[in-house]
C-alpha cells in the first residue's frame, strides 16, 4: 500500500513494481476525488488505514514529498502496526556498507556510497549522490541531481533543492531548506532557508 497518489507516488510505484517481493494493493490519498495513480486504485483516505490493517495489509510506503507530512504519516502508520518498506531503484547504487533505515526512497541514478547512513523516511531523489560516511537524518529530501561529498551531516527534515552541491565535511542542521543550485561551502544551522553560490542563510525560521 502506498500513501499518496501524486507525482512522487508515481515514481515510487514504478520502483516498487520492479521488486518481485512486493504486491501492490493500492494508494491512500487525502484527495478522494483521485481514482488511480500509475494504474493503482485509490482505496480511500487515511480513515481506511486501520481497516486495511485488519484485512491483513502489513506493509506501507509513504510517497509524499512534504517532509513534515511524510514524517507524520510514517509515525501514524507505525502506531497502527504497519511496517515501512523501502523503495530502492534497481538502477541506483548502494554500498554494502551503507546503512538504510525504513521507509526510504532511492530513485534511479542515485548513489549512496560507503558507510553512508540514510535516516527513515528520507528521499534520495533521481541522480542524487551521497558520498562516503555522510549521515542523512529522518524525513529528509535530497532532491534530484544533488551532490553531497564525503562526511556531510544533514539533520532531520532538511530539504536540499534540485542540484544542491555540498563540499565535504559540512554540517546542515535539521529542517533547513536549501534552494536549488546552491553550493554549500560553509555549514548551515537548523531551521534556516539558505540559497546561492556560495550558499548563504537568508532566513532563520521560528515557525517550525
Ligand atoms: O495527510 C495526507 C496527505 N496530505 C497530502 N494523507 C494522504 N493519504 N495523502 C495526503 N496528501 C496527498 O499527497 C495529496 O492529496 C496529493 O495527492 C499528494 C501529493 O501529491 P503532489 O503531486 O502534490 O506532490 P508529491 O508529494 O507527489 O510530489 C512532490 O514531491 C516530490 C518529491 C513534488 O514536489 C514533486 O515535484 C517531487 N518530485
PDB file of C-alpha atoms and ligand atoms in Angstrom:
ATOM      1  CA  UNK A   1       0.000   0.000   0.000  1.00  0.00           C
ATOM      2  CA  UNK A   2       1.307   3.436  -0.983  1.00  0.00           C
ATOM      3  CA  UNK A   3       0.329   6.656   0.822  1.00  0.00           C
ATOM      4  CA  UNK A   4      -0.076   9.469  -1.675  1.00  0.00           C
ATOM      5  CA  UNK A   5      -1.236   9.380  -5.273  1.00  0.00           C
ATOM      6  CA  UNK A   6       0.664  12.371  -6.676  1.00  0.00           C
ATOM      7  CA  UNK A   7       3.807  12.741  -8.733  1.00  0.00           C
ATOM      8  CA  UNK A   8       6.166  11.287  -6.147  1.00  0.00           C
ATOM      9  CA  UNK A   9       3.884   8.274  -5.677  1.00  0.00           C
ATOM     10  CA  UNK A  10       4.013   7.534  -9.425  1.00  0.00           C
ATOM     11  CA  UNK A  11       7.818   7.304  -9.319  1.00  0.00           C
ATOM     12  CA  UNK A  12       7.724   5.167  -6.172  1.00  0.00           C
ATOM     13  CA  UNK A  13       5.114   2.822  -7.667  1.00  0.00           C
ATOM     14  CA  UNK A  14       7.341   2.250 -10.722  1.00  0.00           C
ATOM     15  CA  UNK A  15      10.190   1.271  -8.398  1.00  0.00           C
ATOM     16  CA  UNK A  16       8.073  -0.980  -6.177  1.00  0.00           C
ATOM     17  CA  UNK A  17       6.689  -2.738  -9.270  1.00  0.00           C
ATOM     18  CA  UNK A  18      10.255  -3.759 -10.135  1.00  0.00           C
ATOM     19  CA  UNK A  19      10.575  -5.551  -6.757  1.00  0.00           C
ATOM     20  CA  UNK A  20       9.344  -9.156  -7.063  1.00  0.00           C
ATOM     21  CA  UNK A  21       8.686  -9.321  -3.285  1.00  0.00           C
ATOM     22  CA  UNK A  22       6.084  -6.556  -3.488  1.00  0.00           C
ATOM     23  CA  UNK A  23       2.402  -6.981  -4.293  1.00  0.00           C
ATOM     24  CA  UNK A  24       0.804  -3.548  -4.598  1.00  0.00           C
ATOM     25  CA  UNK A  25      -2.807  -3.249  -3.439  1.00  0.00           C
ATOM     26  CA  UNK A  26      -3.485   0.454  -3.918  1.00  0.00           C
ATOM     27  CA  UNK A  27      -2.930   4.046  -2.817  1.00  0.00           C
ATOM     28  CA  UNK A  28      -4.335   6.077   0.043  1.00  0.00           C
ATOM     29  CA  UNK A  29      -4.810   9.789  -0.605  1.00  0.00           C
ATOM     30  CA  UNK A  30      -6.423  12.681   1.267  1.00  0.00           C
ATOM     31  CA  UNK A  31      -7.945  13.715  -2.045  1.00  0.00           C
ATOM     32  CA  UNK A  32     -10.661  11.132  -2.533  1.00  0.00           C
ATOM     33  CA  UNK A  33     -11.564  12.541  -5.961  1.00  0.00           C
ATOM     34  CA  UNK A  34      -8.430  10.783  -7.255  1.00  0.00           C
ATOM     35  CA  UNK A  35      -9.265   7.373  -8.712  1.00  0.00           C
ATOM     36  CA  UNK A  36      -5.892   5.971  -9.809  1.00  0.00           C
ATOM     37  CA  UNK A  37      -2.158   6.640  -9.634  1.00  0.00           C
ATOM     38  CA  UNK A  38       0.122   4.875 -12.110  1.00  0.00           C
ATOM     39  CA  UNK A  39      -2.609   2.294 -12.639  1.00  0.00           C
ATOM     40  CA  UNK A  40      -3.147   1.566  -8.928  1.00  0.00           C
ATOM     41  CA  UNK A  41      -6.592   2.227  -7.448  1.00  0.00           C
ATOM     42  CA  UNK A  42      -7.022   4.869  -4.743  1.00  0.00           C
ATOM     43  CA  UNK A  43      -8.636   2.945  -1.881  1.00  0.00           C
ATOM     44  CA  UNK A  44      -9.688   5.938   0.227  1.00  0.00           C
ATOM     45  CA  UNK A  45      -8.209   8.470   2.640  1.00  0.00           C
ATOM     46  CA  UNK A  46      -6.293   7.893   5.889  1.00  0.00           C
ATOM     47  CA  UNK A  47      -9.506   6.843   7.669  1.00  0.00           C
ATOM     48  CA  UNK A  48      -9.331   3.454   5.895  1.00  0.00           C
ATOM     49  CA  UNK A  49      -5.854   2.564   7.224  1.00  0.00           C
ATOM     50  CA  UNK A  50      -6.965   0.690  10.341  1.00  0.00           C
ATOM     51  CA  UNK A  51      -9.457  -1.330   8.297  1.00  0.00           C
ATOM     52  CA  UNK A  52      -6.781  -2.308   5.784  1.00  0.00           C
ATOM     53  CA  UNK A  53      -4.542  -3.483   8.619  1.00  0.00           C
ATOM     54  CA  UNK A  54      -7.432  -5.563   9.950  1.00  0.00           C
ATOM     55  CA  UNK A  55      -7.773  -7.092   6.454  1.00  0.00           C
ATOM     56  CA  UNK A  56      -4.154  -8.267   6.612  1.00  0.00           C
ATOM     57  CA  UNK A  57      -2.225  -5.497   4.839  1.00  0.00           C
ATOM     58  CA  UNK A  58       1.013  -5.175   6.805  1.00  0.00           C
ATOM     59  CA  UNK A  59       3.437  -3.080   4.704  1.00  0.00           C
ATOM     60  CA  UNK A  60       3.252   0.536   3.608  1.00  0.00           C
ATOM     61  CA  UNK A  61       5.287   3.217   1.890  1.00  0.00           C
ATOM     62  CA  UNK A  62       4.724   6.963   2.384  1.00  0.00           C
ATOM     63  CA  UNK A  63       5.189   8.537  -1.068  1.00  0.00           C
ATOM     64  CA  UNK A  64       4.537  12.203  -0.333  1.00  0.00           C
ATOM     65  CA  UNK A  65       7.206  14.822  -0.973  1.00  0.00           C
ATOM     66  CA  UNK A  66       6.461  17.091   2.008  1.00  0.00           C
ATOM     67  CA  UNK A  67       8.941  16.146   4.741  1.00  0.00           C
ATOM     68  CA  UNK A  68       6.513  17.117   7.517  1.00  0.00           C
ATOM     69  CA  UNK A  69       3.593  15.157   6.073  1.00  0.00           C
ATOM     70  CA  UNK A  70       5.783  12.121   5.333  1.00  0.00           C
ATOM     71  CA  UNK A  71       7.141  12.091   8.883  1.00  0.00           C
ATOM     72  CA  UNK A  72       3.658  12.444  10.422  1.00  0.00           C
ATOM     73  CA  UNK A  73       2.164   9.695   8.270  1.00  0.00           C
ATOM     74  CA  UNK A  74       5.123   7.394   8.913  1.00  0.00           C
ATOM     75  CA  UNK A  75       4.528   7.707  12.658  1.00  0.00           C
ATOM     76  CA  UNK A  76       0.801   7.148  12.192  1.00  0.00           C
ATOM     77  CA  UNK A  77       1.378   4.000  10.137  1.00  0.00           C
ATOM     78  CA  UNK A  78       3.825   2.548  12.650  1.00  0.00           C
ATOM     79  CA  UNK A  79       1.450   3.258  15.520  1.00  0.00           C
ATOM     80  CA  UNK A  80      -1.211   1.273  13.628  1.00  0.00           C
ATOM     81  CA  UNK A  81       1.249  -1.633  13.302  1.00  0.00           C
ATOM     82  CA  UNK A  82       2.336  -1.253   9.655  1.00  0.00           C
ATOM     83  CA  UNK A  83       5.933  -1.946   8.656  1.00  0.00           C
ATOM     84  CA  UNK A  84       7.532   0.768   6.483  1.00  0.00           C
ATOM     85  CA  UNK A  85       9.281  -0.737   3.459  1.00  0.00           C
ATOM     86  CA  UNK A  86      11.978   0.808   1.251  1.00  0.00           C
ATOM     87  CA  UNK A  87      11.649   1.681  -2.442  1.00  0.00           C
ATOM     88  CA  UNK A  88      15.149   1.230  -3.858  1.00  0.00           C
ATOM     89  CA  UNK A  89      15.513   1.580  -7.617  1.00  0.00           C
ATOM     90  CA  UNK A  90      17.414  -1.287  -9.229  1.00  0.00           C
ATOM     91  CA  UNK A  91      19.171   1.453 -11.193  1.00  0.00           C
ATOM     92  CA  UNK A  92      20.675   3.077  -8.089  1.00  0.00           C
ATOM     93  CA  UNK A  93      23.965   2.116  -6.442  1.00  0.00           C
ATOM     94  CA  UNK A  94      24.051   1.479  -2.723  1.00  0.00           C
ATOM     95  CA  UNK A  95      27.245   0.374  -0.996  1.00  0.00           C
ATOM     96  CA  UNK A  96      27.042  -2.813   1.065  1.00  0.00           C
ATOM     97  CA  UNK A  97      28.450  -0.813   3.961  1.00  0.00           C
ATOM     98  CA  UNK A  98      25.772   1.898   3.772  1.00  0.00           C
ATOM     99  CA  UNK A  99      23.065   1.811   6.447  1.00  0.00           C
ATOM    100  CA  UNK A 100      19.478   2.382   5.379  1.00  0.00           C
ATOM    101  CA  UNK A 101      16.640   2.779   7.829  1.00  0.00           C
ATOM    102  CA  UNK A 102      12.973   2.133   6.906  1.00  0.00           C
ATOM    103  CA  UNK A 103      10.595   3.956   4.578  1.00  0.00           C
ATOM    104  CA  UNK A 104      13.346   5.293   2.301  1.00  0.00           C
ATOM    105  CA  UNK A 105      13.138   6.056  -1.434  1.00  0.00           C
ATOM    106  CA  UNK A 106      16.296   5.825  -3.528  1.00  0.00           C
ATOM    107  CA  UNK A 107      15.486   6.840  -7.086  1.00  0.00           C
ATOM    108  CA  UNK A 108      17.089   5.821 -10.408  1.00  0.00           C
ATOM    109  CA  UNK A 109      20.637   7.022 -10.875  1.00  0.00           C
ATOM    110  CA  UNK A 110      21.153   7.809  -7.189  1.00  0.00           C
ATOM    111  CA  UNK A 111      24.344   6.722  -5.427  1.00  0.00           C
ATOM    112  CA  UNK A 112      24.825   6.019  -1.718  1.00  0.00           C
ATOM    113  CA  UNK A 113      28.493   5.324  -1.086  1.00  0.00           C
ATOM    114  CA  UNK A 114      30.468   3.512   1.605  1.00  0.00           C
ATOM    115  CA  UNK A 115      29.345   3.857   5.225  1.00  0.00           C
ATOM    116  CA  UNK A 116      26.749   6.498   4.469  1.00  0.00           C
ATOM    117  CA  UNK A 117      23.645   6.419   6.696  1.00  0.00           C
ATOM    118  CA  UNK A 118      20.172   7.309   5.451  1.00  0.00           C
ATOM    119  CA  UNK A 119      17.527   8.025   8.098  1.00  0.00           C
ATOM    120  CA  UNK A 120      13.984   6.673   7.995  1.00  0.00           C
ATOM    121  CA  UNK A 121      11.502   8.170   5.545  1.00  0.00           C
ATOM    122  CA  UNK A 122      14.148  10.068   3.596  1.00  0.00           C
ATOM    123  CA  UNK A 123      14.214  10.533  -0.177  1.00  0.00           C
ATOM    124  CA  UNK A 124      17.416  10.280  -2.210  1.00  0.00           C
ATOM    125  CA  UNK A 125      15.934  11.519  -5.435  1.00  0.00           C
ATOM    126  CA  UNK A 126      16.830  10.903  -9.079  1.00  0.00           C
ATOM    127  CA  UNK A 127      20.551  11.104  -9.764  1.00  0.00           C
ATOM    128  CA  UNK A 128      21.467  12.452  -6.324  1.00  0.00           C
ATOM    129  CA  UNK A 129      24.777  11.282  -4.848  1.00  0.00           C
ATOM    130  CA  UNK A 130      25.528  10.794  -1.161  1.00  0.00           C
ATOM    131  CA  UNK A 131      29.192  10.064  -0.684  1.00  0.00           C
ATOM    132  CA  UNK A 132      31.165   8.101   1.906  1.00  0.00           C
ATOM    133  CA  UNK A 133      30.306   8.472   5.577  1.00  0.00           C
ATOM    134  CA  UNK A 134      27.562  11.035   5.040  1.00  0.00           C
ATOM    135  CA  UNK A 135      24.769  10.974   7.592  1.00  0.00           C
ATOM    136  CA  UNK A 136      21.263  11.924   6.436  1.00  0.00           C
ATOM    137  CA  UNK A 137      18.635  12.284   9.175  1.00  0.00           C
ATOM    138  CA  UNK A 138      14.980  11.281   9.240  1.00  0.00           C
ATOM    139  CA  UNK A 139      12.456  12.554   6.654  1.00  0.00           C
ATOM    140  CA  UNK A 140      14.983  14.483   4.553  1.00  0.00           C
ATOM    141  CA  UNK A 141      14.606  15.100   0.834  1.00  0.00           C
ATOM    142  CA  UNK A 142      17.788  15.229  -1.217  1.00  0.00           C
ATOM    143  CA  UNK A 143      16.303  16.472  -4.485  1.00  0.00           C
ATOM    144  CA  UNK A 144      17.317  15.354  -7.984  1.00  0.00           C
ATOM    145  CA  UNK A 145      20.897  15.856  -9.054  1.00  0.00           C
ATOM    146  CA  UNK A 146      22.192  16.970  -5.657  1.00  0.00           C
ATOM    147  CA  UNK A 147      25.798  16.103  -4.824  1.00  0.00           C
ATOM    148  CA  UNK A 148      26.981  15.529  -1.272  1.00  0.00           C
ATOM    149  CA  UNK A 149      30.714  14.995  -0.898  1.00  0.00           C
ATOM    150  CA  UNK A 150      32.068  12.754   1.875  1.00  0.00           C
ATOM    151  CA  UNK A 151      31.337  13.176   5.594  1.00  0.00           C
ATOM    152  CA  UNK A 152      28.413  15.579   5.185  1.00  0.00           C
ATOM    153  CA  UNK A 153      25.844  15.551   8.000  1.00  0.00           C
ATOM    154  CA  UNK A 154      22.244  16.541   7.257  1.00  0.00           C
ATOM    155  CA  UNK A 155      19.756  16.935  10.115  1.00  0.00           C
ATOM    156  CA  UNK A 156      16.229  15.524  10.123  1.00  0.00           C
ATOM    157  CA  UNK A 157      13.569  17.118   7.936  1.00  0.00           C
ATOM    158  CA  UNK A 158      16.029  19.031   5.770  1.00  0.00           C
ATOM    159  CA  UNK A 159      15.331  19.725   2.096  1.00  0.00           C
ATOM    160  CA  UNK A 160      18.192  20.159  -0.356  1.00  0.00           C
ATOM    161  CA  UNK A 161      16.730  21.564  -3.591  1.00  0.00           C
ATOM    162  CA  UNK A 162      17.487  20.276  -7.060  1.00  0.00           C
ATOM    163  CA  UNK A 163      21.182  20.310  -7.904  1.00  0.00           C
ATOM    164  CA  UNK A 164      22.453  21.399  -4.484  1.00  0.00           C
ATOM    165  CA  UNK A 165      26.181  20.778  -4.120  1.00  0.00           C
ATOM    166  CA  UNK A 166      27.798  20.350  -0.719  1.00  0.00           C
ATOM    167  CA  UNK A 167      31.546  20.155  -0.092  1.00  0.00           C
ATOM    168  CA  UNK A 168      32.959  17.512   2.226  1.00  0.00           C
ATOM    169  CA  UNK A 169      32.525  17.670   5.969  1.00  0.00           C
ATOM    170  CA  UNK A 170      29.710  20.259   6.052  1.00  0.00           C
ATOM    171  CA  UNK A 171      27.002  20.053   8.708  1.00  0.00           C
ATOM    172  CA  UNK A 172      23.493  21.148   7.767  1.00  0.00           C
ATOM    173  CA  UNK A 173      21.071  21.392  10.677  1.00  0.00           C
ATOM    174  CA  UNK A 174      17.533  19.971  10.941  1.00  0.00           C
ATOM    175  CA  UNK A 175      14.597  21.360   8.944  1.00  0.00           C
ATOM    176  CA  UNK A 176      16.840  23.513   6.774  1.00  0.00           C
ATOM    177  CA  UNK A 177      15.667  24.442   3.258  1.00  0.00           C
ATOM    178  CA  UNK A 178      18.410  24.911   0.703  1.00  0.00           C
ATOM    179  CA  UNK A 179      17.481  26.459  -2.637  1.00  0.00           C
ATOM    180  CA  UNK A 180      18.049  24.711  -5.958  1.00  0.00           C
ATOM    181  CA  UNK A 181      21.531  25.037  -7.390  1.00  0.00           C
ATOM    182  CA  UNK A 182      23.093  26.235  -4.144  1.00  0.00           C
ATOM    183  CA  UNK A 183      26.715  25.460  -3.393  1.00  0.00           C
ATOM    184  CA  UNK A 184      27.224  24.840   0.320  1.00  0.00           C
ATOM    185  CA  UNK A 185      30.817  25.638   1.354  1.00  0.00           C
ATOM    186  CA  UNK A 186      30.031  26.568   4.983  1.00  0.00           C
ATOM    187  CA  UNK A 187      27.940  24.642   7.492  1.00  0.00           C
ATOM    188  CA  UNK A 188      24.313  25.755   7.842  1.00  0.00           C
ATOM    189  CA  UNK A 189      22.188  25.996  11.007  1.00  0.00           C
ATOM    190  CA  UNK A 190      18.915  24.209  11.516  1.00  0.00           C
ATOM    191  CA  UNK A 191      15.563  25.789  10.543  1.00  0.00           C
ATOM    192  CA  UNK A 192      17.241  28.122   8.070  1.00  0.00           C
ATOM    193  CA  UNK A 193      16.416  28.981   4.494  1.00  0.00           C
ATOM    194  CA  UNK A 194      19.647  29.281   2.524  1.00  0.00           C
ATOM    195  CA  UNK A 195      20.342  29.920  -1.158  1.00  0.00           C
ATOM    196  CA  UNK A 196      23.017  30.793  -3.656  1.00  0.00           C
ATOM    197  CA  UNK A 197      26.561  30.295  -4.813  1.00  0.00           C
ATOM    198  CA  UNK A 198      28.131  30.305  -2.317  1.00  0.00           C
ATOM    199  CA  UNK A 199      25.141  29.373  -0.206  1.00  0.00           C
ATOM    200  CA  UNK A 200      24.079  31.981   2.374  1.00  0.00           C
ATOM    201  CA  UNK A 201      21.393  31.944   5.048  1.00  0.00           C
ATOM    202  CA  UNK A 202      18.589  34.362   4.112  1.00  0.00           C
ATOM    203  CA  UNK A 203      16.155  33.480   6.891  1.00  0.00           C
ATOM    204  CA  UNK A 204      16.037  31.694  10.240  1.00  0.00           C
ATOM    205  CA  UNK A 205      12.540  30.312  10.644  1.00  0.00           C
ATOM    206  CA  UNK A 206      10.925  30.251  14.068  1.00  0.00           C
ATOM    207  CA  UNK A 207       7.613  28.720  12.958  1.00  0.00           C
ATOM    208  CA  UNK A 208       8.864  25.126  12.678  1.00  0.00           C
TER     209      UNK A 208
HETATM  210  O1  LIG B   1      -2.237  13.627   5.053  1.00  0.00           O
HETATM  211  C1  LIG B   1      -2.281  13.143   3.920  1.00  0.00           C
HETATM  212  C2  LIG B   1      -1.963  13.890   2.754  1.00  0.00           C
HETATM  213  N1  LIG B   1      -1.566  15.163   2.534  1.00  0.00           N
HETATM  214  C3  LIG B   1      -1.418  15.303   1.194  1.00  0.00           C
HETATM  215  N2  LIG B   1      -2.624  11.825   3.748  1.00  0.00           N
HETATM  216  C4  LIG B   1      -2.696  11.254   2.498  1.00  0.00           C
HETATM  217  N3  LIG B   1      -3.034   9.947   2.432  1.00  0.00           N
HETATM  218  N4  LIG B   1      -2.434  11.934   1.369  1.00  0.00           N
HETATM  219  C5  LIG B   1      -2.059  13.239   1.505  1.00  0.00           C
HETATM  220  N5  LIG B   1      -1.703  14.141   0.579  1.00  0.00           N
HETATM  221  C6  LIG B   1      -1.686  13.853  -0.857  1.00  0.00           C
HETATM  222  O2  LIG B   1      -0.343  13.768  -1.294  1.00  0.00           O
HETATM  223  C7  LIG B   1      -2.291  14.960  -1.712  1.00  0.00           C
HETATM  224  O3  LIG B   1      -3.713  14.887  -1.761  1.00  0.00           O
HETATM  225  C8  LIG B   1      -1.655  14.688  -3.072  1.00  0.00           C
HETATM  226  O4  LIG B   1      -2.420  13.807  -3.884  1.00  0.00           O
HETATM  227  C9  LIG B   1      -0.327  14.009  -2.709  1.00  0.00           C
HETATM  228  C10 LIG B   1       0.860  14.883  -3.027  1.00  0.00           C
HETATM  229  O5  LIG B   1       0.954  14.916  -4.426  1.00  0.00           O
HETATM  230  P1  LIG B   1       1.688  16.078  -5.243  1.00  0.00           P
HETATM  231  O6  LIG B   1       1.713  15.657  -6.667  1.00  0.00           O
HETATM  232  O7  LIG B   1       1.107  17.394  -4.850  1.00  0.00           O
HETATM  233  O8  LIG B   1       3.137  16.101  -4.642  1.00  0.00           O
HETATM  234  P2  LIG B   1       4.117  14.890  -4.343  1.00  0.00           P
HETATM  235  O9  LIG B   1       4.313  14.858  -2.872  1.00  0.00           O
HETATM  236  O10 LIG B   1       3.667  13.649  -5.005  1.00  0.00           O
HETATM  237  O11 LIG B   1       5.465  15.361  -5.071  1.00  0.00           O
HETATM  238  C11 LIG B   1       6.257  16.424  -4.560  1.00  0.00           C
HETATM  239  O12 LIG B   1       7.462  15.891  -4.019  1.00  0.00           O
HETATM  240  C12 LIG B   1       8.213  15.114  -4.970  1.00  0.00           C
HETATM  241  C13 LIG B   1       9.393  14.518  -4.238  1.00  0.00           C
HETATM  242  C14 LIG B   1       6.577  17.375  -5.732  1.00  0.00           C
HETATM  243  O13 LIG B   1       7.284  18.467  -5.239  1.00  0.00           O
HETATM  244  C15 LIG B   1       7.376  16.642  -6.778  1.00  0.00           C
HETATM  245  O14 LIG B   1       7.774  17.549  -7.803  1.00  0.00           O
HETATM  246  C16 LIG B   1       8.610  15.993  -6.149  1.00  0.00           C
HETATM  247  N6  LIG B   1       9.305  15.210  -7.160  1.00  0.00           N
END
